[in-house]
Amino acid sequence: MFNLLIVDDEYYAVESIVQGIPWPELNIAGVLQAYSARAARELFLASDIHIMIADIEMPDETGLELLEWVNEHYPRVKTIFLTAHSNFAYAQKALQLGSFDYLVKPVDKKRLAAIVEQAAAAVRKERGLNDAFHNYEHYLALWNATRPLLTESFWQQAIDQHISMREENVQELFKLYDIPLPAEQPVRLLLFHIDFWDREFSLRDMKVLQYAIKNAALEMLDGGNGIQAFYDRQDHLFVLLPAGGAHADEHELSGRCVRFMDACRAYFYCQLACYGSDAVEYAQLAATSRKLQEMERSDVTRLQLIRWLRDAALPLADGGDNGLARLPKLHGFLETGNGKAAKETWEEMFAHLERSGSVTNATLQTIYFGIVFMLFDLAQKQGVEAGTLYDLGKLDQSEATRTLPNCKRWSQDVIETLLRLHNQGKERNALIDKIHAFIDQRLCAEFSREDIAGHVHLNPVYVSRLYKKETGMSLTDYILEKRMERAQRYLTETSYKVTAIMEMVGYQSISHFTQMFKKVYRMTPQEYRKHNRSP
C-alpha cells in the first residue's frame, strides 16, 4: 500500500479529487492534503509519501518549484501535475524535472485514477531494488560477522602504517586474511566521503547504513576482478581495485562510481564525494591515502563528482570580488524583511563562489561568522533569544564550513528562519495596532479584556501575555494611560464639567475617576485644571 499527497491552493479542487476516486482499489492507504508548497514540505518531513498530485499554479511557490525540492530530497516520489492552462512551457518544464505525468484541468477522474495506478506500479517496481538495499536485518547480520571486521582492521592498520606492506610481505598477508586482490599487481585507491545525510538517523542506524554503503560499493564497483572496501578511523570509505583489467578504463570506472553515488543518494539518503588515484604499489598505500584525505579536506567547493589525485592543485587565494561583499547587503535586507532581495543576494553570493573555483576554508569561516552574527543581532532587535528562534545545536562550525554545499545548505536554513522571524514580527505589530484601534475607539465606554480578545479572535490570556511581551506594559496600564491622556486634554482645552469628562473617558464613579487620575498625575482633576488650563 502507498501514501499519496494532493497539493493545491484551492480547497474544493483537493476535496473533489479526494472524494472522487476509490483510493483503496488503487492500493492507496493514505491520502494527505496540503494547500501550499510549504505545507507539502512539512508533510514530506513527517510522512512517508510515494506519489504526489500537485497543481502547478499556486501563490508564493509553484508546483514546479516544489518538485525541484522533492527531487532533491525525495527523488523516488512520483509526481503528477495538474494545471488549468494547456501551456507547453509548463509541460516541457514538468518533463524536464522528471514528473510522472501531466493533466489539464478540469481533471478526468478516471484518467487520473489510471495514472495513479501506473505511478503505484512504478513505485512497486523500484521498491524491489530498494528492499535489496534496505534489508536491515541482512546487513546487520553481515555487520556482526567476524571476517569482515578482521579485514577492515587489517586495511586500517595498513594505511596507518602499523603493518608493513613491503612486496615480500603482501602475498603472505593476503593469504592470511583471505584477500582476493592479486598481490603482485598495482592498485587504484578510491576515497568516498559522506558529505551529508538527507535524513536524521540514530548512531546505530547510521553505522548499519554505512555498512550497507560499503557492501553496495563492493557490488557496484566490482568489475569481476575482486575489490576491497573499508572505512578508516575518520569514516572515509576507501575502495581498492586492481589497476588493470576491467578497472583500467578510467572513463568506465568513473561511470560506475557515479552510478554508485546516485544509488547512495536515492536509497541511503546520503551525498558522497569521490577522490581517486592512479595505479600505486601496496608500499605506497599509506602515503596515497593521506594525499587523498588532504585533497578531500581542501576541496570545499565540491564542484566535481569525481576528482583524481593527479589533477589536484592547491586552492587559489581569494582575491578581488570573492562574493563576500554581499554579506552586509544580505544583513540589511534581512533586517528590513525584504525576503526577495535577501534570497537573491544569498543566491548571487553562492553562485559567484561556485563559479570562482577559488573558495578556501577561510571563505567559509567568514560566511559562517557573518551569518551567526546576523542571527544573534536580528533576534536581539526583535526582542527574542536566539536559542528560542533557532536550534543552536545546528551552529556546528566544523560541519557548516566543511564544504561549500554544506555552508550553502546551513546558511539557507538560518536565513529562512530569520525571514520567518521578521514576518512574525510584522504580524504581531499588526495585531497590536488592531488592539490599539479598538481601545482608542471605546475609551468613552466600559469594556473588558475579553471584549478585546474577541475583537482579534484570540484567547484573552494569550492576548494579555502577547501584549505585555511586545509593548512592555499591560493592557490595563495602556487603557489607563490613554483614558488619562484624554481626560487631561479635556481638562485643559475645554470647559466640560469634571463629571462629564469622567463619563467621556469611560468611568461611572467620580471617586474611582479621581483616584485613577491622581495615580497618574499626582493631583485631582480639579487641581490639574487649575494649574494647567489654557488662558
Coordinates of C-alpha atoms in Angstrom, one line a residue:
M1 CA 0.0 0.0 0.0
F2 CA 1.1 3.5 -0.8
N3 CA 0.6 7.1 0.6
L4 CA -0.4 9.9 -1.8
L5 CA -0.2 13.7 -1.3
I6 CA -2.5 16.2 -3.0
V7 CA -1.2 19.8 -3.2
D8 CA -3.5 22.6 -4.4
D9 CA -4.2 26.0 -3.1
E10 CA -7.9 25.5 -3.9
Y11 CA -9.8 23.6 -1.2
Y12 CA -12.6 22.4 -3.3
A13 CA -10.2 21.1 -6.0
V14 CA -8.5 19.0 -3.4
E15 CA -11.8 17.7 -2.0
S16 CA -13.0 16.8 -5.4
I17 CA -10.0 14.6 -6.0
V18 CA -10.1 13.1 -2.5
Q19 CA -13.8 12.2 -2.8
G20 CA -13.9 11.3 -6.5
I21 CA -11.6 8.4 -6.7
P22 CA -11.8 5.0 -4.9
W23 CA -8.3 5.0 -3.4
P24 CA -8.3 1.6 -1.7
E25 CA -8.8 0.0 -5.2
L26 CA -5.6 1.7 -6.3
N27 CA -3.6 0.4 -3.3
I28 CA -3.5 3.9 -1.8
A29 CA -3.7 3.6 2.0
G30 CA -3.4 7.2 2.9
V31 CA -4.4 10.4 1.1
L32 CA -2.8 13.5 2.6
Q33 CA -3.8 17.1 1.7
A34 CA -1.8 20.3 1.5
Y35 CA -2.9 23.8 0.4
S36 CA 0.6 25.3 -0.2
A37 CA 4.1 24.1 -1.1
R38 CA 5.3 24.9 2.4
A39 CA 2.6 22.7 4.0
A40 CA 3.6 20.0 1.5
R41 CA 7.2 20.1 2.6
E42 CA 6.1 19.7 6.2
L43 CA 4.1 16.6 5.3
F44 CA 7.1 15.1 3.5
L45 CA 9.2 15.6 6.6
A46 CA 6.5 13.9 8.8
S47 CA 5.2 11.2 6.5
D48 CA 6.4 8.5 4.0
I49 CA 4.9 9.7 0.7
H50 CA 5.2 7.7 -2.5
I51 CA 3.0 9.7 -5.0
M52 CA 2.3 13.4 -5.3
I53 CA -0.5 15.1 -7.3
A54 CA 0.3 18.9 -7.5
D55 CA -1.2 21.9 -9.1
I56 CA 1.4 24.0 -11.0
E57 CA -0.1 27.4 -10.4
M58 CA 0.0 28.2 -6.7
P59 CA 0.8 31.5 -4.9
D60 CA 4.2 32.0 -3.2
E61 CA 5.7 28.8 -4.7
T62 CA 4.7 26.9 -7.8
G63 CA 4.3 23.2 -8.2
L64 CA 7.3 23.1 -10.4
E65 CA 9.4 24.7 -7.7
L66 CA 8.0 22.2 -5.2
L67 CA 9.0 19.3 -7.5
E68 CA 12.6 20.7 -7.6
W69 CA 12.7 20.4 -3.8
V70 CA 11.1 17.0 -3.9
N71 CA 13.6 15.7 -6.5
E72 CA 16.5 16.9 -4.3
H73 CA 15.2 15.4 -1.0
Y74 CA 12.9 12.5 -2.1
P75 CA 14.0 11.5 -5.6
R76 CA 11.9 8.3 -5.7
V77 CA 8.5 10.1 -5.3
K78 CA 6.3 10.0 -8.5
T79 CA 4.7 13.4 -9.3
I80 CA 1.5 14.0 -11.4
F81 CA 1.0 17.6 -12.3
L82 CA -2.4 19.4 -12.8
T83 CA -2.9 22.8 -14.4
A84 CA -5.7 25.0 -15.6
H85 CA -3.9 26.0 -18.7
S86 CA -2.7 23.9 -21.6
N87 CA 0.7 25.6 -21.6
F88 CA 3.5 23.9 -23.5
A89 CA 6.2 25.6 -21.4
Y90 CA 4.7 24.1 -18.2
A91 CA 4.6 20.7 -19.7
Q92 CA 8.1 21.0 -21.0
K93 CA 9.4 22.1 -17.6
A94 CA 7.5 19.3 -15.8
L95 CA 9.0 16.7 -18.1
Q96 CA 12.5 18.2 -17.6
L97 CA 12.0 17.8 -13.9
G98 CA 11.0 14.2 -14.3
S99 CA 7.3 14.4 -13.5
F100 CA 5.4 11.1 -14.0
D101 CA 2.5 12.7 -16.0
Y102 CA 0.7 16.0 -16.7
L103 CA -3.1 16.6 -16.8
V104 CA -5.1 19.7 -17.7
K105 CA -8.0 20.8 -15.5
P106 CA -10.9 20.0 -15.2
V107 CA -9.5 16.6 -14.2
D108 CA -11.0 13.5 -15.7
K109 CA -11.2 11.3 -12.5
K110 CA -10.9 8.0 -14.4
R111 CA -7.9 9.2 -16.3
L112 CA -6.3 10.5 -13.1
A113 CA -7.0 7.1 -11.4
A114 CA -5.4 5.2 -14.2
I115 CA -2.3 7.4 -14.0
V116 CA -2.1 7.0 -10.2
E117 CA -2.3 3.2 -10.7
Q118 CA 0.6 3.4 -13.2
A119 CA 2.6 5.5 -10.7
A120 CA 1.9 3.0 -8.0
A121 CA 3.1 0.2 -10.2
A122 CA 6.3 2.2 -10.9
V123 CA 6.9 2.7 -7.2
R124 CA 6.3 -1.0 -6.6
K125 CA 8.9 -1.9 -9.2
E126 CA 11.5 0.3 -7.7
R127 CA 10.7 -0.9 -4.3
G128 CA 12.2 -4.3 -5.2
L129 CA 15.6 -2.7 -5.6
N130 CA 15.0 -0.6 -2.5
D131 CA 14.3 -3.7 -0.5
A132 CA 17.6 -5.2 -1.6
F133 CA 19.4 -2.1 -0.4
H134 CA 17.4 -1.7 2.8
N135 CA 17.2 -5.3 4.1
Y136 CA 18.2 -4.0 7.5
E137 CA 18.4 -7.4 9.2
H138 CA 20.5 -8.8 6.4
Y139 CA 23.1 -6.0 6.6
L140 CA 23.0 -6.2 10.4
A141 CA 23.9 -9.9 10.3
L142 CA 26.7 -9.2 7.9
W143 CA 28.0 -6.4 10.1
N144 CA 28.2 -8.8 13.0
A145 CA 30.2 -11.3 11.1
T146 CA 33.8 -11.7 12.2
R147 CA 35.7 -11.9 8.9
P148 CA 34.8 -8.5 7.5
L149 CA 35.8 -6.9 10.8
L150 CA 39.2 -8.6 10.7
T151 CA 39.7 -7.5 7.1
E152 CA 38.6 -3.9 7.9
S153 CA 41.1 -3.8 10.8
F154 CA 43.9 -5.1 8.5
W155 CA 43.4 -2.3 5.9
Q156 CA 43.1 0.3 8.7
Q157 CA 46.4 -0.8 10.1
A158 CA 47.9 -0.8 6.6
I159 CA 47.1 2.8 5.8
D160 CA 48.1 3.8 9.3
Q161 CA 51.5 2.1 8.6
H162 CA 51.1 -0.3 11.5
I163 CA 51.6 -3.2 9.1
S164 CA 54.5 -3.3 6.7
M165 CA 53.2 -3.5 3.1
R166 CA 56.6 -4.3 1.5
E167 CA 56.4 -6.6 -1.5
E168 CA 57.8 -9.6 0.3
N169 CA 55.0 -9.4 3.0
V170 CA 52.0 -8.6 0.8
Q171 CA 51.4 -12.1 -0.6
E172 CA 51.6 -13.8 2.9
L173 CA 49.3 -11.2 4.4
F174 CA 46.7 -11.6 1.6
K175 CA 46.7 -15.3 2.1
L176 CA 46.3 -14.9 5.9
Y177 CA 43.3 -12.5 5.6
D178 CA 41.8 -14.2 2.5
I179 CA 42.1 -11.1 0.4
P180 CA 41.2 -11.7 -3.3
L181 CA 43.4 -8.9 -4.8
P182 CA 46.4 -10.0 -6.8
A183 CA 49.4 -9.3 -4.6
E184 CA 51.8 -8.7 -7.4
Q185 CA 49.8 -6.0 -9.3
P186 CA 49.4 -2.3 -8.6
V187 CA 46.0 -1.0 -7.4
R188 CA 43.9 2.1 -7.6
L189 CA 42.7 3.7 -4.4
L190 CA 39.4 5.5 -4.2
L191 CA 38.2 7.6 -1.3
F192 CA 34.4 8.2 -0.8
H193 CA 33.4 10.8 1.8
I194 CA 29.8 11.1 3.1
D195 CA 29.2 14.9 2.9
F196 CA 25.8 14.9 4.5
W197 CA 22.7 12.7 5.3
D198 CA 19.3 13.8 3.9
R199 CA 17.6 12.3 7.0
E200 CA 18.4 12.1 10.7
F201 CA 19.5 8.6 11.9
S202 CA 20.5 7.2 15.3
L203 CA 24.2 6.4 15.7
R204 CA 23.3 2.7 15.4
D205 CA 21.3 3.0 12.3
M206 CA 23.9 5.3 10.7
K207 CA 26.6 2.6 11.3
V208 CA 24.3 0.0 9.7
L209 CA 23.8 2.2 6.7
Q210 CA 27.5 2.9 6.4
Y211 CA 28.0 -0.9 6.3
A212 CA 25.3 -1.2 3.7
I213 CA 27.0 1.6 1.6
K214 CA 30.3 -0.4 1.8
N215 CA 28.6 -3.5 0.6
A216 CA 26.9 -1.6 -2.2
A217 CA 30.3 -0.3 -3.3
L218 CA 31.6 -3.9 -3.4
E219 CA 28.7 -4.9 -5.6
M220 CA 28.5 -1.9 -7.9
L221 CA 32.2 -1.1 -8.4
D222 CA 33.5 -4.7 -8.8
G223 CA 34.4 -5.3 -12.5
G224 CA 34.9 -9.0 -11.9
N225 CA 38.4 -8.9 -10.6
G226 CA 37.6 -8.6 -6.9
I227 CA 37.9 -5.4 -4.9
Q228 CA 38.3 -4.4 -1.2
A229 CA 36.3 -1.7 0.7
F230 CA 36.9 -0.5 4.2
Y231 CA 36.4 2.6 6.4
D232 CA 39.3 4.4 8.1
R233 CA 39.0 5.8 11.6
Q234 CA 37.6 9.1 10.2
D235 CA 34.8 7.2 8.4
H236 CA 36.3 7.7 4.9
L237 CA 35.2 4.8 2.7
F238 CA 38.3 3.5 0.8
V239 CA 38.0 1.2 -2.1
L240 CA 40.9 -0.8 -3.6
L241 CA 40.7 -2.0 -7.2
P242 CA 43.2 -3.8 -9.4
A243 CA 44.7 -1.2 -11.7
G244 CA 44.4 -3.5 -14.7
G245 CA 41.6 -5.5 -16.3
A246 CA 38.1 -4.1 -16.0
H247 CA 39.3 -1.1 -13.9
A248 CA 41.9 0.1 -16.4
D249 CA 39.4 2.1 -18.4
E250 CA 39.1 5.3 -16.3
H251 CA 36.0 6.6 -18.1
E252 CA 34.1 3.3 -17.5
L253 CA 35.3 3.3 -13.8
S254 CA 34.1 6.9 -13.4
G255 CA 30.7 5.9 -14.7
R256 CA 30.4 3.1 -12.2
C257 CA 31.4 5.5 -9.4
V258 CA 28.7 8.0 -10.5
R259 CA 26.1 5.3 -10.6
F260 CA 27.1 4.1 -7.1
M261 CA 26.9 7.7 -5.7
D262 CA 23.5 8.2 -7.3
A263 CA 22.2 4.9 -5.7
C264 CA 23.5 6.0 -2.3
R265 CA 21.6 9.3 -2.6
A266 CA 18.4 7.6 -3.7
Y267 CA 18.4 4.6 -1.3
F268 CA 20.7 5.5 1.6
Y269 CA 19.8 9.3 1.8
C270 CA 23.4 10.5 1.7
Q271 CA 25.6 12.6 -0.6
L272 CA 29.0 11.3 -1.5
A273 CA 32.2 12.9 -2.8
C274 CA 34.8 10.8 -4.6
Y275 CA 38.6 11.1 -5.0
G276 CA 40.8 8.6 -6.8
S277 CA 44.5 7.8 -7.5
D278 CA 46.3 6.3 -10.5
A279 CA 48.0 2.9 -10.1
V280 CA 50.1 2.6 -7.0
E281 CA 52.1 -0.2 -5.3
Y282 CA 51.0 -1.5 -2.0
A283 CA 54.0 0.0 -0.3
Q284 CA 52.7 3.5 -1.4
L285 CA 49.2 2.8 0.0
A286 CA 49.6 4.8 3.3
A287 CA 51.1 7.8 1.6
T288 CA 48.5 7.8 -1.2
S289 CA 45.6 7.6 1.4
R290 CA 47.0 10.6 3.2
K291 CA 47.2 12.6 -0.1
L292 CA 43.5 11.7 -0.9
Q293 CA 42.4 12.7 2.6
E294 CA 44.2 16.1 2.2
M295 CA 42.6 16.5 -1.2
E296 CA 39.2 15.9 0.2
R297 CA 39.7 18.3 3.1
S298 CA 40.9 21.1 0.8
D299 CA 38.1 20.5 -1.8
V300 CA 35.5 22.9 -0.2
T301 CA 33.6 23.6 -3.4
R302 CA 32.6 20.0 -4.3
L303 CA 32.1 21.2 -7.9
Q304 CA 33.2 17.8 -9.4
L305 CA 31.6 14.4 -8.7
I306 CA 35.0 12.7 -9.0
R307 CA 38.5 14.2 -8.7
W308 CA 41.7 12.4 -9.5
L309 CA 44.9 12.9 -7.4
R310 CA 47.0 13.8 -10.4
D311 CA 44.7 16.8 -11.1
A312 CA 44.9 18.1 -7.5
A313 CA 46.1 21.7 -7.1
L314 CA 46.5 24.0 -4.2
P315 CA 43.4 26.3 -3.8
L316 CA 43.8 29.7 -5.2
A317 CA 43.9 32.6 -2.7
D318 CA 40.8 34.6 -2.5
G319 CA 41.2 37.9 -4.3
G320 CA 39.1 40.7 -5.8
D321 CA 35.4 40.2 -5.6
N322 CA 35.1 36.9 -3.8
G323 CA 31.3 37.2 -3.2
L324 CA 31.6 38.1 0.5
A325 CA 31.0 41.8 -0.1
R326 CA 27.3 40.8 -0.4
L327 CA 27.2 39.8 3.3
P328 CA 26.4 43.3 4.6
K329 CA 23.7 43.7 1.9
L330 CA 22.2 40.4 3.0
H331 CA 22.2 41.6 6.6
G332 CA 20.4 44.8 5.6
F333 CA 17.7 43.0 3.6
L334 CA 17.1 40.6 6.4
E335 CA 16.8 43.4 8.9
T336 CA 14.1 45.2 6.8
G337 CA 12.4 41.9 6.0
N338 CA 13.0 42.2 2.2
G339 CA 12.8 38.5 1.6
K340 CA 13.0 38.6 -2.2
A341 CA 16.1 40.8 -2.1
A342 CA 17.7 38.7 0.7
K343 CA 17.2 35.5 -1.2
E344 CA 18.6 37.0 -4.4
T345 CA 21.6 38.3 -2.7
W346 CA 22.3 35.0 -1.0
E347 CA 21.9 33.2 -4.3
E348 CA 24.2 35.6 -6.1
M349 CA 26.9 35.2 -3.4
F350 CA 26.9 31.4 -3.6
A351 CA 26.6 31.4 -7.4
H352 CA 29.7 33.6 -7.5
L353 CA 31.6 31.3 -5.1
E354 CA 30.6 28.2 -7.1
R355 CA 31.9 29.8 -10.3
S356 CA 35.1 31.2 -8.8
G357 CA 36.8 27.9 -8.1
S358 CA 38.9 29.7 -5.5
V359 CA 37.0 29.1 -2.3
T360 CA 39.0 28.3 0.8
N361 CA 38.0 27.2 4.2
A362 CA 38.7 30.8 5.3
T363 CA 36.0 31.9 2.9
L364 CA 33.5 29.6 4.5
Q365 CA 34.6 30.6 8.0
T366 CA 33.8 34.3 7.1
I367 CA 30.4 33.3 5.8
Y368 CA 29.7 31.2 8.9
F369 CA 30.6 34.0 11.4
G370 CA 28.7 36.6 9.3
I371 CA 25.5 34.5 9.3
V372 CA 25.8 33.7 13.0
F373 CA 26.2 37.5 13.8
M374 CA 23.0 38.2 11.7
L375 CA 21.1 35.5 13.7
F376 CA 22.0 37.0 17.1
D377 CA 21.8 40.6 16.0
L378 CA 18.3 40.3 14.4
A379 CA 17.0 38.1 17.2
Q380 CA 18.1 40.8 19.7
K381 CA 16.5 43.6 17.7
Q382 CA 13.2 41.6 17.6
G383 CA 13.4 41.1 21.4
V384 CA 13.8 37.3 21.3
E385 CA 16.5 34.9 22.4
A386 CA 18.4 33.4 19.5
G387 CA 18.1 30.0 21.2
T388 CA 14.3 30.1 21.1
L389 CA 14.4 31.1 17.5
Y390 CA 16.9 28.6 16.1
D391 CA 18.3 25.3 17.4
L392 CA 21.8 26.4 18.5
G393 CA 22.9 22.8 18.2
K394 CA 22.8 23.4 14.4
L395 CA 25.5 26.1 14.7
D396 CA 28.1 23.4 14.2
Q397 CA 31.1 25.4 12.8
S398 CA 33.1 22.4 11.6
E399 CA 30.2 20.9 9.7
A400 CA 28.9 24.2 8.3
T401 CA 32.3 25.1 7.0
R402 CA 33.4 21.7 5.8
T403 CA 32.3 22.2 2.2
L404 CA 30.7 24.9 0.1
P405 CA 27.4 22.8 -0.3
N406 CA 27.3 22.3 3.5
C407 CA 27.8 26.0 4.1
K408 CA 25.1 26.9 1.5
R409 CA 22.6 24.4 2.9
W410 CA 23.2 25.6 6.5
S411 CA 23.1 29.3 5.7
Q412 CA 19.8 28.9 3.8
D413 CA 18.3 27.3 6.9
V414 CA 19.3 30.2 9.1
I415 CA 18.2 32.8 6.5
E416 CA 14.7 31.2 6.1
T417 CA 14.4 31.3 9.9
L418 CA 15.3 35.0 10.1
L419 CA 12.7 35.8 7.3
R420 CA 10.1 33.9 9.3
L421 CA 11.0 35.9 12.4
H422 CA 10.5 39.2 10.5
N423 CA 7.2 38.1 9.1
Q424 CA 6.0 37.0 12.6
G425 CA 7.1 40.4 13.9
K426 CA 5.0 42.2 11.2
E427 CA 2.0 40.0 12.1
R428 CA 2.4 40.8 15.8
N429 CA 2.8 44.6 15.1
A430 CA -0.4 44.5 13.0
L431 CA -2.2 42.7 15.9
I432 CA -1.0 45.4 18.4
D433 CA -2.2 48.1 16.1
K434 CA -5.6 46.4 15.9
I435 CA -5.8 46.3 19.7
H436 CA -4.9 49.9 20.0
A437 CA -7.5 51.0 17.4
F438 CA -10.2 49.0 19.3
I439 CA -9.2 50.6 22.6
D440 CA -9.0 54.2 21.2
Q441 CA -12.5 53.9 19.7
R442 CA -14.0 52.8 23.0
L443 CA -12.4 55.0 25.7
C444 CA -15.8 56.5 26.5
A445 CA -17.3 53.2 27.4
E446 CA -16.6 50.2 29.6
F447 CA -15.1 47.2 28.0
S448 CA -13.1 44.1 29.2
R449 CA -10.1 42.1 28.2
E450 CA -12.5 39.5 26.8
D451 CA -14.0 42.2 24.5
I452 CA -10.5 43.0 23.2
A453 CA -9.7 39.3 22.7
G454 CA -13.0 38.7 20.9
H455 CA -12.2 41.5 18.5
V456 CA -8.9 40.0 17.5
H457 CA -10.3 36.4 17.7
L458 CA -7.7 35.2 20.3
N459 CA -7.7 33.8 23.8
P460 CA -7.9 36.5 26.4
V461 CA -4.9 35.2 28.4
Y462 CA -2.8 34.9 25.3
V463 CA -3.7 38.4 24.2
S464 CA -2.6 39.8 27.6
R465 CA 0.7 37.9 27.6
L466 CA 1.5 38.8 24.0
Y467 CA 0.7 42.5 24.5
K468 CA 2.9 42.7 27.6
K469 CA 5.7 40.9 25.8
E470 CA 5.5 43.1 22.7
T471 CA 5.0 46.5 24.4
G472 CA 6.5 46.1 27.8
M473 CA 3.3 47.2 29.5
S474 CA 0.0 45.6 30.5
L475 CA -3.3 46.1 28.7
T476 CA -4.7 47.7 31.9
D477 CA -1.9 50.2 32.1
Y478 CA -2.2 51.1 28.4
I479 CA -6.0 51.7 28.8
L480 CA -5.4 53.8 31.9
E481 CA -2.7 55.8 30.1
K482 CA -5.0 56.6 27.1
R483 CA -8.0 57.5 29.3
M484 CA -6.0 59.8 31.4
E485 CA -4.3 61.4 28.4
R486 CA -7.8 62.2 27.0
A487 CA -9.0 63.4 30.4
Q488 CA -6.2 65.8 30.9
R489 CA -6.7 67.2 27.4
Y490 CA -10.4 67.8 28.1
L491 CA -9.5 69.5 31.4
T492 CA -7.0 71.9 29.8
E493 CA -8.7 72.6 26.4
T494 CA -12.5 72.5 27.3
S495 CA -14.9 73.9 29.9
Y496 CA -16.6 70.5 30.4
K497 CA -17.5 69.6 33.9
V498 CA -15.3 67.1 35.6
T499 CA -18.3 64.7 35.9
A500 CA -18.9 65.0 32.1
I501 CA -15.2 64.3 31.4
M502 CA -15.4 61.3 33.7
E503 CA -18.1 59.8 31.6
M504 CA -16.4 60.7 28.3
V505 CA -13.4 58.6 29.3
G506 CA -15.4 55.6 30.4
Y507 CA -15.8 56.0 34.2
Q508 CA -19.1 55.8 36.1
S509 CA -17.8 56.8 39.6
I510 CA -16.3 60.2 40.3
S511 CA -14.2 58.8 43.2
H512 CA -12.8 56.0 41.0
F513 CA -12.0 58.5 38.3
T514 CA -10.3 60.9 40.7
Q515 CA -8.3 58.0 42.2
M516 CA -7.0 56.9 38.8
F517 CA -6.3 60.5 37.7
K518 CA -4.4 61.2 40.9
K519 CA -2.4 57.9 40.4
V520 CA -1.1 59.2 37.1
Y521 CA -0.8 62.9 37.6
R522 CA -0.3 63.1 41.4
M523 CA -3.2 65.6 41.8
T524 CA -7.0 65.6 41.4
P525 CA -8.7 66.6 38.1
Q526 CA -9.8 69.9 39.7
E527 CA -6.2 70.7 40.8
Y528 CA -4.8 69.7 37.4
R529 CA -7.3 72.0 35.6
K530 CA -6.5 74.9 38.0
H531 CA -2.7 74.6 37.3
N532 CA -2.8 73.8 33.6
R533 CA -5.8 75.3 32.0
S534 CA -5.2 77.3 28.8
P535 CA -5.9 81.0 29.2

